[in-house]
Amino acid sequence: MEWQPDEQGLQQVLHLLKDSQSPNTATQRAVQEKLEQLNQFPDFNNYLIFVLTRLKTEDEPTRSLSGLILKNNVKVHYQNFPPAVAHFIKQECLNNIGDPSPLIRATIGILITTISTKGELQTWPELLPQLCNMLNSEDYNICEGSFGALQKICEDSSELLDSDALNRPLNIMIPKFLQFFKHCSPKIRSHAVACVNQFIIGRAQALMDNIDTFIECLFALATDEDSEVRKNVCRALVMLLEVRVDRLIPHMRSIVEYMLQRTQDPDENVALEACEFWLTLAEQPICKDVLSGHLAQLVPVLVNGMKYSEIDIILLKGDVEEDEAVPDNEQDIKPRFHKSRTVTLRHEGDEGEEGEESDEDDDDDDDSLSDWNLRKCSAAALDVLANVFRDELLPHLLPVLKELLFHPEWVVKESGILVLGAIAEGCMQDMVLYLPELIPHLIQCLSDKKALVRSIACWTLSRYAHWVVSQPPDSYLKPLMTELLKRILDSNKRVQEAACSAFATLEEEACTELVPYLSFILDTLVFAFSKYQHKNLLILYDAIGTLADSVGHHLNQPEYIQKLMPPLIQKWNELKDEDKDLFPLLECLSSVATALQSGFLPYCEPVYQRCVTLVQKNLAQAMVSGESTISVLSMYTQHPDQYEAPDKDFMIVALDLLSGLAEGLGAHVEQLVTRSNIMTLLFQCMQDTMPEVRQSSFALLGDLTKACFLHVKPCIAELMPVLGLNLNPEFISVCNNATWAIGEIAMQMGMEMQPFVALVLNNLVEIINRPNTPKTLLENTAITIGRLGYVCPQEVAPMLPQFIRPWCTSLRNIRDNEEKDSAFRGICVMIGVNPGGVVQDFIFFCDAVASWVNPKDDLRDMFYKILHGFKDQVGEDNWQQFSEQFPPLLKERLSACYGV
């Protein structure tokens, strides 16, 4: 007997479905509760499918909603459905996939793929054969419904379909899909291409076997009248470019010409898919050969795509010039993620820590349109192509640029400024000729009457900040800074945001060049505090923090502290402990504390206390939620992506601010540490399950070791084993900070480090010899090995031959500094204990010694003794032969500095 609904039950379900469409929140809550109750009855799900597939008298939105509620139930409870219910639902889906309504067909398709992802592809063997058979139906609805379901299954289960688990159904499905590329209905053609597209990136074998047919079929659809089909063809070609460029090369010329047309497609969705082609092509080695002949056509097309569309302007409220008094919509404020503290060393030739941000700023600043669009894609494509072609691109751009930048229509002029920013990185060398006239023009654009022109001018100028700073300050830096500061106080919120971000970039480039203007800069930034709405306030914190990082101790002047600290502390007092706005404010204060050093003392007590409280609260919450602090096995073996504990951000940020305080206040932090239980809390944080918490704990441990070791020392016996456990390069930043902290502890412990060397040395030697280890981690590992050797040479020197070569190569590019000094002293002491340990790799030692610009006198003597000792040991002739292998520069340096 087939299942039949009970009339009263059916009415109850229909009533519920009607209520759930009500906008009233109280009604919605009642519906949720009722759903929970009904889910206790096994055949409730039968009613839901019945409404979807059989109740043709009901309106479509209600029937579709019934299917979507069922889909959610399948997602959560499917394994508890009685077999009869599951069977009934599956039968109904297959029998009604051809419903006359497109909405109902799509809902059934979603339901089918949800059931199949619940492990049912294996246990519902008739599903794929039946859907594929129904593609042959004369009835358009059945064919379209089946294809819609198949497309969703291909999207959700592409890997499973290409595996032995199902006996490789793709061998039948892919040739079948290819036949439908020629179907008379555009909707069906579009489904067919979309289905096959799911298998390109995974290089499914069945597709690779039919690759040439696939490409031929795509070419046949190139000029399809349906925009959805054209979009899927473009998407296919972009993916094929990544995985099977070999099959496209013979047709590359016609593909490029085709993509040039499609990038100008009247349908923006097609144009966007086609524009991705240039981004992908730029990453291929063949890019230069393929595109050299086409730049003249391509450049104007990309430039044209960089104009705001009319829709963009409406969405961006491009006509609203003044909105500074309008409060922000809280939904528009993206969540801020705090990047935990990582300890790094300075390199030769770094002037500022530049290059870290460069991934993020390629996007011009249309944040509220954060969805990818043709404008962004065109700008990104021009940016990557400028990096490929460098100065070959300019001849095609310059004629266009002149026209754009001085155009009377603001939309055109705006796009020209964006173009100029997009090519800044790739074409910099040849742009230098034009910058002396372009930069003043851009600075003028900062006071354009259109807000969108002012905001893009901020962004583009920030892309040329490096050049501006390299010129005499009065020429460009001063006028640029003056105008940017006015824009920070603009009456338009988008301009405020762009100006703040641009100013932060300028700060990073200019560093201490800004010192003469500090008073003026601080007046502006502090005034902005009273003016800004919520979202921009968060960016303002960032600009202040970057300023502190850039000018450092120059900020420590009573008049500057008097301007800056009161508004920061006022915000600090206003915010509650659970307010996410604490993140950017804590980050900002951390930079300010580090810069002000003793100047921060009057403000440190409440800030310190609150950080400790935040850590304590967070640990307590974790305990309550049943997470044990230490479960060593799970902590070190599981993947970091399995941790979900967003609330720990408060703890991480607080630990990082404590690090900033310890670094800034130095020995002054001692009195605060004395009056708190920070060491106990730190010991718990070091064993947290979340890697970012451990990472920040080890940074703080290192900073406290430097600032007030007497509080760390009593805990060393407990701390060292935990540090040893964390020397696991799977978690790079955790490992890096733990390594650094061990080195700092060694320098404080001296001889007393001896019992703990065995806990960490083997791991460190293993890490320094690991292939593909990131540079920062190698450098910190080398420094810590050197420091351990300095305080415990007898323990470390026997292992010299196992690390001396990578040790020397990883430290040759580091600037002269305290850390490098102590590490090299360690190596010299170890060579004294075990001279045989370096014989095989002595040339690397010579090279590392030559990397010092001016070592302290006693360290220079150590180098001198070792070099001469080696030379005397081997004799003049052998030394001559040995030094023949030196590169000329090394030879010169050693002979000039050490007379060998």
Coordinates of C-alpha atoms in Angstrom, one line a residue, residues 508-763:
E508 CA 55.2 52.5 6.0
E509 CA 57.2 53.9 3.2
A510 CA 58.2 57.2 4.7
C511 CA 59.0 56.0 8.3
T512 CA 61.1 58.7 10.0
E513 CA 60.7 61.2 7.1
L514 CA 57.4 62.0 8.8
V515 CA 58.9 63.1 12.1
P516 CA 59.0 66.8 11.2
Y517 CA 55.3 66.8 10.6
L518 CA 54.2 64.7 13.6
S519 CA 52.3 67.5 15.3
F520 CA 50.3 68.3 12.3
I521 CA 49.6 64.5 11.5
L522 CA 48.4 63.8 15.1
D523 CA 46.1 66.9 15.1
T524 CA 44.4 65.5 12.1
L525 CA 44.1 61.9 13.2
V526 CA 42.9 62.9 16.6
F527 CA 40.3 65.2 15.1
A528 CA 39.1 62.3 13.0
F529 CA 38.2 60.4 16.2
S530 CA 35.4 62.8 16.9
K531 CA 34.2 62.8 13.3
Y532 CA 34.2 59.2 12.2
Q533 CA 31.4 56.6 12.1
H534 CA 32.0 53.1 13.3
K535 CA 33.6 51.4 10.2
N536 CA 36.2 54.1 9.5
L537 CA 37.1 54.4 13.2
L538 CA 38.5 50.8 12.9
I539 CA 40.7 51.9 9.9
L540 CA 41.8 55.0 11.8
Y541 CA 43.2 52.8 14.6
D542 CA 45.2 51.1 12.0
A543 CA 46.6 54.4 10.6
I544 CA 47.6 55.4 14.2
G545 CA 49.2 52.1 14.9
T546 CA 51.2 52.2 11.6
L547 CA 52.3 55.7 12.4
A548 CA 53.7 54.5 15.8
D549 CA 55.4 51.6 14.0
S550 CA 56.9 53.9 11.4
V551 CA 58.3 56.7 13.6
G552 CA 59.1 54.6 16.7
H553 CA 60.6 56.4 19.7
H554 CA 60.2 59.8 18.0
L555 CA 56.6 59.6 19.2
N556 CA 57.8 59.7 22.8
Q557 CA 57.5 63.5 23.3
P558 CA 55.2 65.0 26.0
E559 CA 53.3 67.1 23.5
Y560 CA 52.6 64.2 21.2
I561 CA 51.6 61.9 24.0
Q562 CA 49.2 64.6 25.3
K563 CA 47.5 64.8 21.9
L564 CA 47.2 61.1 21.2
M565 CA 46.7 59.2 24.5
P566 CA 43.5 60.8 25.9
P567 CA 41.2 59.9 22.9
L568 CA 42.7 56.4 22.8
I569 CA 42.2 55.8 26.5
Q570 CA 38.7 57.3 26.3
K571 CA 37.7 54.7 23.6
W572 CA 39.4 52.0 25.7
N573 CA 37.2 52.9 28.6
E574 CA 34.0 53.0 26.5
L575 CA 34.4 49.5 25.0
K576 CA 33.1 46.5 26.9
D577 CA 35.1 43.3 27.3
E578 CA 33.1 41.5 24.7
D579 CA 33.2 44.2 22.0
K580 CA 35.0 43.1 18.9
D581 CA 36.2 46.7 18.4
L582 CA 38.7 46.0 21.1
F583 CA 40.8 44.1 18.5
P584 CA 41.9 47.0 16.3
L585 CA 42.2 49.2 19.3
L586 CA 44.4 46.7 21.2
E587 CA 46.6 46.3 18.1
C588 CA 46.9 50.1 17.8
L589 CA 47.8 50.4 21.5
S590 CA 50.3 47.7 21.2
S591 CA 52.1 49.6 18.5
V592 CA 51.8 52.8 20.5
A593 CA 53.2 51.2 23.7
T594 CA 56.2 49.8 21.8
A595 CA 56.9 53.2 20.3
L596 CA 56.4 55.3 23.4
Q597 CA 58.4 53.0 25.7
S598 CA 58.7 54.7 29.1
G599 CA 56.3 57.4 27.8
F600 CA 53.5 54.8 28.1
L601 CA 54.1 54.2 31.8
P602 CA 51.3 56.6 33.0
Y603 CA 48.7 54.6 31.0
C604 CA 50.1 51.0 31.4
E605 CA 48.4 49.9 34.6
P606 CA 44.7 49.8 33.4
V607 CA 45.7 48.5 30.0
Y608 CA 47.8 45.7 31.5
Q609 CA 45.1 44.7 34.1
R610 CA 42.4 44.5 31.4
C611 CA 44.5 42.3 29.1
V612 CA 45.2 39.9 32.0
T613 CA 41.4 39.9 32.7
L614 CA 40.6 39.2 29.1
V615 CA 43.0 36.2 29.1
Q616 CA 41.6 34.9 32.3
K617 CA 37.9 35.2 31.2
N618 CA 38.7 33.4 28.0
L619 CA 40.5 30.6 29.7
A620 CA 37.6 30.2 32.1
Q621 CA 35.1 30.0 29.2
A622 CA 37.2 27.4 27.4
M623 CA 37.2 25.3 30.6
V624 CA 33.4 25.6 31.0
S625 CA 32.9 24.6 27.4
G626 CA 34.7 21.3 28.3
E627 CA 37.8 21.8 26.4
S628 CA 40.7 20.4 28.4
T629 CA 43.8 22.6 28.1
I630 CA 46.1 19.8 27.3
S631 CA 45.4 16.9 25.2
V632 CA 48.8 16.5 23.7
L633 CA 47.9 14.0 21.1
S634 CA 45.0 15.8 19.5
M635 CA 46.7 19.1 19.7
Y636 CA 49.8 18.2 17.7
T637 CA 48.3 15.7 15.3
Q638 CA 45.1 17.3 14.1
H639 CA 44.9 19.8 11.3
P640 CA 44.7 23.5 12.2
D641 CA 41.6 24.0 10.0
Q642 CA 39.5 21.9 12.4
Y643 CA 39.6 24.4 15.2
E644 CA 36.6 26.6 15.6
A645 CA 37.0 29.0 18.5
P646 CA 36.5 32.5 17.2
D647 CA 36.1 33.9 20.7
K648 CA 39.7 33.1 21.5
D649 CA 40.6 36.1 19.4
F650 CA 40.2 38.2 22.5
M651 CA 42.8 36.2 24.3
I652 CA 45.2 36.3 21.3
V653 CA 44.9 40.1 20.9
A654 CA 45.3 40.6 24.7
L655 CA 48.5 38.4 24.7
D656 CA 49.9 40.4 21.8
L657 CA 49.2 43.7 23.6
L658 CA 51.0 42.3 26.7
S659 CA 53.9 41.5 24.4
G660 CA 53.8 45.1 23.1
L661 CA 53.9 46.4 26.7
A662 CA 56.8 44.1 27.7
E663 CA 58.7 45.2 24.6
G664 CA 57.9 48.9 25.0
L665 CA 58.3 49.2 28.8
G666 CA 61.2 46.8 29.2
A667 CA 62.2 46.4 32.8
H668 CA 59.4 48.7 33.9
V669 CA 56.9 46.0 33.2
E670 CA 58.3 44.0 36.1
Q671 CA 56.1 45.8 38.7
L672 CA 53.0 44.9 36.8
V673 CA 54.0 41.3 36.4
T674 CA 54.7 41.1 40.2
R675 CA 51.1 42.1 41.0
S676 CA 49.4 39.6 38.6
N677 CA 49.2 35.9 37.9
I678 CA 50.3 36.2 34.3
M679 CA 52.8 33.4 34.5
T680 CA 50.2 30.9 35.6
L681 CA 47.9 32.1 32.8
L682 CA 50.7 32.0 30.2
F683 CA 51.5 28.4 31.1
Q684 CA 47.9 27.5 30.4
C685 CA 47.8 29.5 27.1
M686 CA 51.0 27.7 25.9
Q687 CA 49.1 24.5 26.1
D688 CA 45.9 25.7 24.3
T689 CA 44.5 23.6 21.5
M690 CA 44.4 26.5 19.1
P691 CA 47.7 27.2 17.3
E692 CA 47.2 31.0 17.2
V693 CA 46.9 31.1 21.0
R694 CA 50.1 29.1 21.4
Q695 CA 51.8 31.3 18.8
S696 CA 51.0 34.5 20.8
S697 CA 51.9 32.9 24.1
F698 CA 55.4 32.1 23.0
A699 CA 55.9 35.6 21.7
L700 CA 54.9 36.9 25.1
L701 CA 57.1 34.4 26.9
G702 CA 60.1 35.6 24.8
D703 CA 59.3 39.3 25.5
L704 CA 58.9 38.7 29.3
T705 CA 62.2 36.7 29.3
K706 CA 63.9 39.8 27.9
A707 CA 62.1 42.3 30.2
C708 CA 61.9 40.6 33.6
F709 CA 63.5 37.1 33.6
L710 CA 63.3 36.8 37.4
H711 CA 59.6 36.1 37.0
V712 CA 60.1 33.5 34.3
K713 CA 63.0 31.7 35.8
P714 CA 61.1 29.8 38.6
C715 CA 58.9 28.3 35.9
I716 CA 61.6 27.2 33.4
A717 CA 61.4 23.5 34.4
E718 CA 57.7 23.4 33.5
L719 CA 57.9 25.7 30.5
M720 CA 60.8 23.9 28.6
P721 CA 59.0 20.6 27.9
V722 CA 56.0 22.5 26.5
L723 CA 58.4 24.6 24.2
G724 CA 60.1 21.4 23.1
L725 CA 56.7 19.9 22.1
N726 CA 55.9 22.9 20.0
L727 CA 59.0 22.6 17.7
N728 CA 56.7 21.2 15.1
P729 CA 57.1 22.8 11.7
E730 CA 53.6 21.8 10.6
F731 CA 52.5 24.9 12.6
I732 CA 55.1 27.3 11.2
S733 CA 54.3 30.4 13.3
V734 CA 53.9 28.5 16.5
C735 CA 57.2 26.7 15.9
N736 CA 58.9 30.0 14.9
N737 CA 57.9 31.8 18.1
A738 CA 58.7 28.8 20.3
T739 CA 62.2 28.6 18.8
W740 CA 62.8 32.3 19.3
A741 CA 61.6 32.1 23.0
I742 CA 64.1 29.2 23.6
G743 CA 66.9 31.4 22.3
E744 CA 66.0 34.3 24.6
I745 CA 65.7 31.9 27.6
A746 CA 69.1 30.4 26.8
M747 CA 70.7 33.9 26.9
Q748 CA 69.3 34.5 30.3
M749 CA 70.0 31.1 31.8
G750 CA 73.6 30.8 30.8
M751 CA 75.2 27.6 32.0
E752 CA 72.0 26.6 33.8
M753 CA 70.4 25.9 30.5
Q754 CA 72.4 22.6 30.4
P755 CA 69.7 20.2 31.6
F756 CA 67.2 21.4 29.0
V757 CA 69.4 21.4 25.8
A758 CA 68.5 17.7 25.1
L759 CA 64.8 18.6 25.1
V760 CA 65.1 20.8 22.1
L761 CA 68.4 20.4 20.2
N762 CA 67.5 17.4 18.0
N763 CA 64.2 19.1 16.8

